[in-house]
Amino acid sequence: MPLKIECPGCKAILQIAEELAGRQGKCIHCGHVITVPGEPKPIGPALMESTAEAMVRELKRRNLSALLLLFRPSADGSYDLVELPDSNMKCIVTEDIGAKEFAELVPSIPKRFGTRRGAPVTRSAVQDDAYELKGDRLGMSLAEFKEKYARFTPEGQQDLPLCSDQSYGARADLHAEAWHRPAGIVHARIDRPEEEKSPTVAGVKTDLLLYQFVDEKLYRITAFFATDMFHLVSEALTQKYNLPSREIQQPRELIWENPTSLIILTRGTVHPRTASAMHLVHKELMTVAESRAPHGAEDI
């Protein structure tokens, strides 16, 4: 169970993993050095991060290859993975294991250890660790997104979501540019700006919540919100995804990462006042979208 302590510097309530008791660290909001109360517990030097993704990253840093299979046993306590639903399993691999290596590795497991039957794990299961926001997982289809957020007027016309691939007057509200459509990039919102009912993230009202698709797949979700609410969003992300994978001081950024995706939480400034931002990014799809941006010579 995480410890809750108050930062002496900014008075923010921080949730700290129990295993960090007796150790020092900086407040994620103001940078004040804090000593976590309690007796220190012996921890591995680099596997102290609690997420499975962080463990696999550390194993790779040690020049080891790894396949980590996480699963929730069935209600009867059976460990027969063949009968276990795919939704109850997650597979994480080090970066050196591609589709070919994965296909070779999985069949070799029962041969090596005498397992009666191999686990029904596919390469798609390896990729199924993309981050999500409010149930919207990176990589979801545009059709699924439109169906989920469909809203109709009394006359039967579809009112939401707002999408740049459809007729909508205020394209600036979607941050859409002329080159996006021929490049297969679509921007979308689930709110109408004139209604002033901005969606919330971690209970914090957003200034903008923007969904971006490439080839009809969700590659980025961006949320802008007031900087004085930064600590609420960072605490919610830590509670959901554990401690950040890494952090940067200038500008202040907290980063969560797994093999498929990233969450980048960037703190804005108070003077002058600029918004904080949260980006959920699908790595592979983001690369595709960036490759289609016009080069300087094409923009003359």
mmCIF file of C-alpha atoms in Angstrom:
data_model
loop_
_atom_site.group_PDB
_atom_site.id
_atom_site.type_symbol
_atom_site.label_atom_id
_atom_site.label_comp_id
_atom_site.label_asym_id
_atom_site.label_seq_id
_atom_site.Cartn_x
_atom_site.Cartn_y
_atom_site.Cartn_z
ATOM 1 C CA MET A 1 0.000 0.000 0.000
ATOM 2 C CA PRO A 2 1.517 3.398 -0.974
ATOM 3 C CA LEU A 3 2.509 5.858 1.745
ATOM 4 C CA LYS A 4 0.889 9.312 1.779
ATOM 5 C CA ILE A 5 3.160 12.145 2.871
ATOM 6 C CA GLU A 6 2.956 15.933 2.679
ATOM 7 C CA CYS A 7 5.690 17.836 0.863
ATOM 8 C CA PRO A 8 7.174 20.457 3.266
ATOM 9 C CA GLY A 9 7.812 22.730 0.300
ATOM 10 C CA CYS A 10 4.495 22.968 -1.581
ATOM 11 C CA LYS A 11 2.197 21.046 0.831
ATOM 12 C CA ALA A 12 1.127 18.638 -1.929
ATOM 13 C CA ILE A 13 0.061 15.162 -0.779
ATOM 14 C CA LEU A 14 2.322 12.589 -2.390
ATOM 15 C CA GLN A 15 1.768 8.842 -2.783
ATOM 16 C CA ILE A 16 5.062 7.012 -2.330
ATOM 17 C CA ALA A 17 5.680 3.303 -2.756
ATOM 18 C CA GLU A 18 6.304 1.505 0.585
ATOM 19 C CA GLU A 19 9.601 0.121 -0.625
ATOM 20 C CA LEU A 20 11.023 3.674 -0.802
ATOM 21 C CA ALA A 21 10.763 4.097 2.996
ATOM 22 C CA GLY A 22 13.882 5.704 4.476
ATOM 23 C CA ARG A 23 15.080 7.021 1.126
ATOM 24 C CA GLN A 24 15.343 10.523 -0.271
ATOM 25 C CA GLY A 25 13.785 11.942 -3.395
ATOM 26 C CA LYS A 26 12.493 15.156 -4.910
ATOM 27 C CA CYS A 27 8.874 16.299 -4.847
ATOM 28 C CA ILE A 28 7.416 15.866 -8.349
ATOM 29 C CA HIS A 29 5.721 19.266 -8.050
ATOM 30 C CA CYS A 30 8.274 21.662 -6.550
ATOM 31 C CA GLY A 31 11.553 19.712 -6.450
ATOM 32 C CA HIS A 32 11.884 19.917 -2.636
ATOM 33 C CA VAL A 33 14.086 17.113 -1.258
ATOM 34 C CA ILE A 34 12.034 14.765 0.934
ATOM 35 C CA THR A 35 13.052 11.889 3.171
ATOM 36 C CA VAL A 36 10.385 9.204 3.128
ATOM 37 C CA PRO A 37 9.575 8.142 6.723
ATOM 38 C CA GLY A 38 10.220 4.560 7.789
ATOM 39 C CA GLU A 39 13.052 2.050 7.817
ATOM 40 C CA PRO A 40 14.710 1.370 4.460
ATOM 41 C CA LYS A 41 14.062 -2.033 2.954
ATOM 42 C CA PRO A 42 16.589 -3.888 0.795
ATOM 43 C CA ILE A 43 15.756 -3.363 -2.858
ATOM 44 C CA GLY A 44 17.464 -4.437 -6.041
ATOM 45 C CA PRO A 45 19.510 -1.507 -7.374
ATOM 46 C CA ALA A 46 17.575 -1.009 -10.588
ATOM 47 C CA LEU A 47 14.523 -3.251 -10.439
ATOM 48 C CA MET A 48 13.011 -1.126 -7.676
ATOM 49 C CA GLU A 49 10.514 0.316 -10.171
ATOM 50 C CA SER A 50 7.323 -1.586 -9.636
ATOM 51 C CA THR A 51 5.971 -1.810 -13.181
ATOM 52 C CA ALA A 52 6.538 -4.929 -15.255
ATOM 53 C CA GLU A 53 7.561 -2.731 -18.193
ATOM 54 C CA ALA A 54 10.294 -1.102 -16.073
ATOM 55 C CA MET A 55 11.619 -4.505 -15.051
ATOM 56 C CA VAL A 56 11.865 -5.638 -18.666
ATOM 57 C CA ARG A 57 13.641 -2.376 -19.615
ATOM 58 C CA GLU A 58 16.186 -2.945 -16.849
ATOM 59 C CA LEU A 59 16.792 -6.523 -17.957
ATOM 60 C CA LYS A 60 17.487 -5.225 -21.465
ATOM 61 C CA ARG A 61 19.941 -2.682 -20.032
ATOM 62 C CA ARG A 62 21.746 -5.634 -18.474
ATOM 63 C CA ASN A 63 22.037 -7.211 -21.951
ATOM 64 C CA LEU A 64 19.450 -9.866 -21.152
ATOM 65 C CA SER A 65 16.512 -10.868 -23.309
ATOM 66 C CA ALA A 66 13.219 -11.515 -21.534
ATOM 67 C CA LEU A 67 9.629 -12.489 -22.141
ATOM 68 C CA LEU A 68 7.385 -11.670 -19.190
ATOM 69 C CA LEU A 69 3.934 -13.233 -19.154
ATOM 70 C CA LEU A 70 1.439 -11.773 -16.687
ATOM 71 C CA PHE A 71 -1.923 -13.393 -16.185
ATOM 72 C CA ARG A 72 -4.816 -13.568 -13.754
ATOM 73 C CA PRO A 73 -5.642 -17.202 -12.900
ATOM 74 C CA SER A 74 -9.199 -18.384 -13.551
ATOM 75 C CA ALA A 75 -11.770 -18.381 -10.760
ATOM 76 C CA ASP A 76 -11.162 -22.074 -10.024
ATOM 77 C CA GLY A 77 -7.447 -21.416 -9.535
ATOM 78 C CA SER A 78 -6.435 -23.260 -12.693
ATOM 79 C CA TYR A 79 -3.176 -22.354 -14.417
ATOM 80 C CA ASP A 80 -4.251 -23.852 -17.741
ATOM 81 C CA LEU A 81 -3.410 -20.894 -19.988
ATOM 82 C CA VAL A 82 -5.078 -22.454 -23.018
ATOM 83 C CA GLU A 83 -8.479 -21.881 -21.426
ATOM 84 C CA LEU A 84 -7.623 -18.425 -20.088
ATOM 85 C CA PRO A 85 -9.242 -15.489 -21.988
ATOM 86 C CA ASP A 86 -6.789 -13.249 -23.855
ATOM 87 C CA SER A 87 -8.107 -10.264 -21.873
ATOM 88 C CA ASN A 88 -6.684 -11.832 -18.693
ATOM 89 C CA MET A 89 -3.153 -12.087 -20.105
ATOM 90 C CA LYS A 90 -0.446 -9.592 -20.952
ATOM 91 C CA CYS A 91 2.940 -10.300 -22.507
ATOM 92 C CA ILE A 92 5.896 -7.897 -22.386
ATOM 93 C CA VAL A 93 9.180 -8.495 -24.185
ATOM 94 C CA THR A 94 12.529 -6.742 -24.447
ATOM 95 C CA GLU A 95 13.041 -4.581 -27.534
ATOM 96 C CA ASP A 96 15.311 -7.092 -29.284
ATOM 97 C CA ILE A 97 12.474 -9.632 -29.579
ATOM 98 C CA GLY A 98 10.609 -8.884 -32.797
ATOM 99 C CA ALA A 99 7.758 -10.792 -34.422
ATOM 100 C CA LYS A 100 10.100 -13.452 -35.864
ATOM 101 C CA GLU A 101 11.963 -13.996 -32.597
ATOM 102 C CA PHE A 102 8.701 -14.088 -30.649
ATOM 103 C CA ALA A 103 7.230 -16.749 -32.969
ATOM 104 C CA GLU A 104 10.350 -18.872 -32.431
ATOM 105 C CA LEU A 105 10.481 -18.310 -28.690
ATOM 106 C CA VAL A 106 6.919 -19.178 -27.675
ATOM 107 C CA PRO A 107 6.877 -22.740 -29.137
ATOM 108 C CA SER A 108 10.258 -23.410 -27.510
ATOM 109 C CA ILE A 109 8.935 -22.785 -23.998
ATOM 110 C CA PRO A 110 6.959 -26.046 -23.582
ATOM 111 C CA LYS A 111 9.810 -28.038 -25.185
ATOM 112 C CA ARG A 112 12.340 -26.601 -22.769
ATOM 113 C CA PHE A 113 10.327 -26.880 -19.561
ATOM 114 C CA GLY A 114 7.989 -29.765 -20.366
ATOM 115 C CA THR A 115 4.790 -27.718 -20.214
ATOM 116 C CA ARG A 116 1.797 -29.800 -21.302
ATOM 117 C CA ARG A 117 0.501 -27.141 -23.673
ATOM 118 C CA GLY A 118 1.896 -23.815 -24.759
ATOM 119 C CA ALA A 119 0.271 -20.529 -23.773
ATOM 120 C CA PRO A 120 -2.026 -19.040 -26.459
ATOM 121 C CA VAL A 121 0.066 -15.907 -26.815
ATOM 122 C CA THR A 122 0.362 -14.106 -30.144
ATOM 123 C CA ARG A 123 2.378 -11.136 -31.301
ATOM 124 C CA SER A 124 -0.806 -9.056 -31.076
ATOM 125 C CA ALA A 125 -0.874 -9.834 -27.356
ATOM 126 C CA VAL A 126 2.611 -8.355 -27.048
ATOM 127 C CA GLN A 127 1.366 -5.142 -28.646
ATOM 128 C CA ASP A 128 -1.734 -4.992 -26.421
ATOM 129 C CA ASP A 129 -0.072 -2.921 -23.706
ATOM 130 C CA ALA A 130 -0.843 0.503 -25.185
ATOM 131 C CA TYR A 131 -1.908 3.129 -22.667
ATOM 132 C CA GLU A 132 -5.503 4.287 -22.563
ATOM 133 C CA LEU A 133 -7.499 7.279 -21.336
ATOM 134 C CA LYS A 134 -11.087 6.816 -20.132
ATOM 135 C CA GLY A 135 -11.247 3.475 -21.930
ATOM 136 C CA ASP A 136 -9.912 4.896 -25.216
ATOM 137 C CA ARG A 137 -6.860 2.769 -25.952
ATOM 138 C CA LEU A 138 -4.145 3.992 -28.294
ATOM 139 C CA GLY A 139 -4.545 2.102 -31.560
ATOM 140 C CA MET A 140 -8.365 2.001 -31.407
ATOM 141 C CA SER A 141 -10.103 2.500 -34.751
ATOM 142 C CA LEU A 142 -11.690 5.760 -35.868
ATOM 143 C CA ALA A 143 -14.943 3.899 -36.574
ATOM 144 C CA GLU A 144 -15.029 2.565 -33.021
ATOM 145 C CA PHE A 145 -14.317 6.063 -31.672
ATOM 146 C CA LYS A 146 -17.119 7.632 -33.717
ATOM 147 C CA GLU A 147 -19.569 4.978 -32.607
ATOM 148 C CA LYS A 148 -18.620 5.367 -28.936
ATOM 149 C CA TYR A 149 -19.078 9.160 -28.849
ATOM 150 C CA ALA A 150 -21.943 9.498 -31.334
ATOM 151 C CA ARG A 151 -24.510 12.112 -30.307
ATOM 152 C CA PHE A 152 -27.508 13.066 -32.421
ATOM 153 C CA THR A 153 -29.697 16.153 -32.598
ATOM 154 C CA PRO A 154 -33.504 15.862 -32.258
ATOM 155 C CA GLU A 155 -33.588 16.046 -36.065
ATOM 156 C CA GLY A 156 -31.460 12.896 -36.283
ATOM 157 C CA GLN A 157 -28.235 14.579 -37.443
ATOM 158 C CA GLN A 158 -24.991 13.415 -35.851
ATOM 159 C CA ASP A 159 -23.680 16.179 -33.606
ATOM 160 C CA LEU A 160 -20.583 14.563 -32.075
ATOM 161 C CA PRO A 161 -17.786 13.678 -32.237
ATOM 162 C CA LEU A 162 -16.270 16.571 -34.181
ATOM 163 C CA CYS A 163 -13.874 15.143 -36.774
ATOM 164 C CA SER A 164 -11.679 16.918 -39.300
ATOM 165 C CA ASP A 165 -12.589 14.374 -42.014
ATOM 166 C CA GLN A 166 -16.190 15.615 -41.927
ATOM 167 C CA SER A 167 -17.724 18.997 -42.664
ATOM 168 C CA TYR A 168 -17.182 21.233 -39.655
ATOM 169 C CA GLY A 169 -16.791 24.994 -39.897
ATOM 170 C CA ALA A 170 -14.334 25.931 -37.141
ATOM 171 C CA ARG A 171 -11.440 23.695 -38.173
ATOM 172 C CA ALA A 172 -9.113 25.722 -35.906
ATOM 173 C CA ASP A 173 -10.908 24.134 -32.929
ATOM 174 C CA LEU A 174 -9.537 20.800 -34.139
ATOM 175 C CA HIS A 175 -6.009 22.138 -34.827
ATOM 176 C CA ALA A 176 -6.316 20.641 -38.308
ATOM 177 C CA GLU A 177 -3.978 21.675 -41.137
ATOM 178 C CA ALA A 178 -4.397 21.415 -44.894
ATOM 179 C CA TRP A 179 -1.878 18.576 -45.299
ATOM 180 C CA HIS A 180 -3.518 16.344 -42.692
ATOM 181 C CA ARG A 181 -6.373 15.014 -44.800
ATOM 182 C CA PRO A 182 -4.302 13.802 -47.797
ATOM 183 C CA ALA A 183 -1.835 12.329 -45.280
ATOM 184 C CA GLY A 184 -4.577 10.224 -43.691
ATOM 185 C CA ILE A 185 -4.514 12.193 -40.423
ATOM 186 C CA VAL A 186 -7.772 13.018 -38.626
ATOM 187 C CA HIS A 187 -8.242 15.178 -35.532
ATOM 188 C CA ALA A 188 -11.287 14.750 -33.330
ATOM 189 C CA ARG A 189 -13.018 16.159 -30.250
ATOM 190 C CA ILE A 190 -15.787 14.730 -28.115
ATOM 191 C CA ASP A 191 -17.082 18.167 -27.091
ATOM 192 C CA ARG A 192 -18.333 21.284 -28.829
ATOM 193 C CA PRO A 193 -16.300 24.370 -27.820
ATOM 194 C CA GLU A 194 -19.355 26.632 -27.825
ATOM 195 C CA GLU A 195 -21.075 24.466 -25.204
ATOM 196 C CA GLU A 196 -18.250 25.023 -22.680
ATOM 197 C CA LYS A 197 -18.476 21.449 -21.393
ATOM 198 C CA SER A 198 -14.834 20.470 -21.641
ATOM 199 C CA PRO A 199 -14.053 16.857 -20.685
ATOM 200 C CA THR A 200 -12.139 16.215 -17.460
ATOM 201 C CA VAL A 201 -8.966 14.248 -16.799
ATOM 202 C CA ALA A 202 -8.454 12.992 -13.231
ATOM 203 C CA GLY A 203 -11.323 15.274 -12.240
ATOM 204 C CA VAL A 204 -9.534 18.290 -13.750
ATOM 205 C CA LYS A 205 -11.334 20.284 -16.440
ATOM 206 C CA THR A 206 -9.336 20.366 -19.662
ATOM 207 C CA ASP A 207 -8.808 23.399 -21.875
ATOM 208 C CA LEU A 208 -8.642 20.999 -24.834
ATOM 209 C CA LEU A 209 -8.878 17.230 -25.225
ATOM 210 C CA LEU A 210 -7.777 16.262 -28.731
ATOM 211 C CA TYR A 211 -7.726 12.812 -30.336
ATOM 212 C CA GLN A 212 -5.486 12.223 -33.386
ATOM 213 C CA PHE A 213 -5.699 9.336 -35.851
ATOM 214 C CA VAL A 214 -3.488 8.157 -38.679
ATOM 215 C CA ASP A 215 -4.847 5.616 -41.169
ATOM 216 C CA GLU A 216 -7.947 5.533 -38.931
ATOM 217 C CA LYS A 217 -5.999 4.397 -35.846
ATOM 218 C CA LEU A 218 -5.602 6.484 -32.682
ATOM 219 C CA TYR A 219 -1.960 7.514 -32.363
ATOM 220 C CA ARG A 220 -2.103 10.401 -29.882
ATOM 221 C CA ILE A 221 -4.370 11.852 -27.193
ATOM 222 C CA THR A 222 -3.504 15.331 -25.962
ATOM 223 C CA ALA A 223 -5.013 17.117 -22.959
ATOM 224 C CA PHE A 224 -4.241 20.689 -21.891
ATOM 225 C CA PHE A 225 -5.192 21.839 -18.391
ATOM 226 C CA ALA A 226 -4.414 24.500 -15.768
ATOM 227 C CA THR A 227 -0.888 24.222 -14.351
ATOM 228 C CA ASP A 228 -2.030 24.551 -10.743
ATOM 229 C CA MET A 229 -3.839 21.219 -11.247
ATOM 230 C CA PHE A 230 -0.661 19.446 -12.396
ATOM 231 C CA HIS A 231 -0.213 17.592 -9.103
ATOM 232 C CA LEU A 232 -3.720 16.084 -9.308
ATOM 233 C CA VAL A 233 -3.121 14.650 -12.775
ATOM 234 C CA SER A 234 0.365 13.362 -11.893
ATOM 235 C CA GLU A 235 -0.958 11.660 -8.739
ATOM 236 C CA ALA A 236 -3.771 10.006 -10.723
ATOM 237 C CA LEU A 237 -1.306 8.708 -13.331
ATOM 238 C CA THR A 238 1.014 7.405 -10.595
ATOM 239 C CA GLN A 239 -1.883 5.638 -8.924
ATOM 240 C CA LYS A 240 -2.924 4.017 -12.209
ATOM 241 C CA TYR A 241 0.465 3.248 -13.756
ATOM 242 C CA ASN A 242 2.828 3.345 -10.736
ATOM 243 C CA LEU A 243 5.913 5.562 -10.587
ATOM 244 C CA PRO A 244 7.072 7.297 -13.790
ATOM 245 C CA SER A 245 9.707 5.516 -15.859
ATOM 246 C CA ARG A 246 11.824 8.673 -15.852
ATOM 247 C CA GLU A 247 11.603 12.416 -15.306
ATOM 248 C CA ILE A 248 13.154 15.550 -16.769
ATOM 249 C CA GLN A 249 13.626 18.792 -14.860
ATOM 250 C CA GLN A 250 13.689 21.495 -17.577
ATOM 251 C CA PRO A 251 10.943 21.636 -18.643
ATOM 252 C CA ARG A 252 9.395 19.592 -15.857
ATOM 253 C CA GLU A 253 8.282 16.289 -17.417
ATOM 254 C CA LEU A 254 7.158 12.953 -16.033
ATOM 255 C CA ILE A 255 7.293 10.059 -18.488
ATOM 256 C CA TRP A 256 5.655 6.647 -18.340
ATOM 257 C CA GLU A 257 6.769 4.180 -21.007
ATOM 258 C CA ASN A 258 6.138 0.631 -22.147
ATOM 259 C CA PRO A 259 7.230 -1.139 -25.352
ATOM 260 C CA THR A 260 4.238 0.182 -27.309
ATOM 261 C CA SER A 261 3.457 3.638 -25.977
ATOM 262 C CA LEU A 262 4.352 6.697 -23.912
ATOM 263 C CA ILE A 263 2.654 9.081 -21.523
ATOM 264 C CA ILE A 264 4.392 12.461 -21.309
ATOM 265 C CA LEU A 265 3.154 14.857 -18.621
ATOM 266 C CA THR A 266 4.642 18.331 -19.050
ATOM 267 C CA ARG A 267 4.227 21.029 -16.414
ATOM 268 C CA GLY A 268 3.417 24.517 -17.663
ATOM 269 C CA THR A 269 4.430 27.740 -15.945
ATOM 270 C CA VAL A 270 2.647 30.055 -13.512
ATOM 271 C CA HIS A 271 4.468 33.279 -14.509
ATOM 272 C CA PRO A 272 3.771 33.699 -17.354
ATOM 273 C CA ARG A 273 0.769 31.393 -17.190
ATOM 274 C CA THR A 274 0.987 28.524 -19.660
ATOM 275 C CA ALA A 275 -1.016 25.301 -19.662
ATOM 276 C CA SER A 276 0.261 21.906 -18.611
ATOM 277 C CA ALA A 277 -0.119 19.080 -21.115
ATOM 278 C CA MET A 278 -0.553 15.330 -21.095
ATOM 279 C CA HIS A 279 0.275 13.344 -24.242
ATOM 280 C CA LEU A 280 -0.520 9.651 -24.718
ATOM 281 C CA VAL A 281 1.467 8.472 -27.754
ATOM 282 C CA HIS A 282 1.490 5.203 -29.710
ATOM 283 C CA LYS A 283 5.148 4.930 -30.762
ATOM 284 C CA GLU A 284 4.766 3.049 -34.051
ATOM 285 C CA LEU A 285 1.729 5.010 -35.267
ATOM 286 C CA MET A 286 3.337 8.316 -34.236
ATOM 287 C CA THR A 287 6.324 7.488 -36.436
ATOM 288 C CA VAL A 288 3.962 6.906 -39.355
ATOM 289 C CA ALA A 289 2.197 10.247 -38.765
ATOM 290 C CA GLU A 290 5.463 12.183 -38.442
ATOM 291 C CA SER A 291 6.828 10.634 -41.666
ATOM 292 C CA ARG A 292 3.966 12.230 -43.605
ATOM 293 C CA ALA A 293 4.549 15.810 -42.479
ATOM 294 C CA PRO A 294 5.618 18.043 -45.394
ATOM 295 C CA HIS A 295 9.299 18.883 -45.591
ATOM 296 C CA GLY A 296 10.471 22.466 -45.804
ATOM 297 C CA ALA A 297 11.008 22.306 -49.564
ATOM 298 C CA GLU A 298 7.418 21.112 -50.038
ATOM 299 C CA ASP A 299 6.016 23.957 -47.950
ATOM 300 C CA ILE A 300 7.229 26.852 -50.117
#
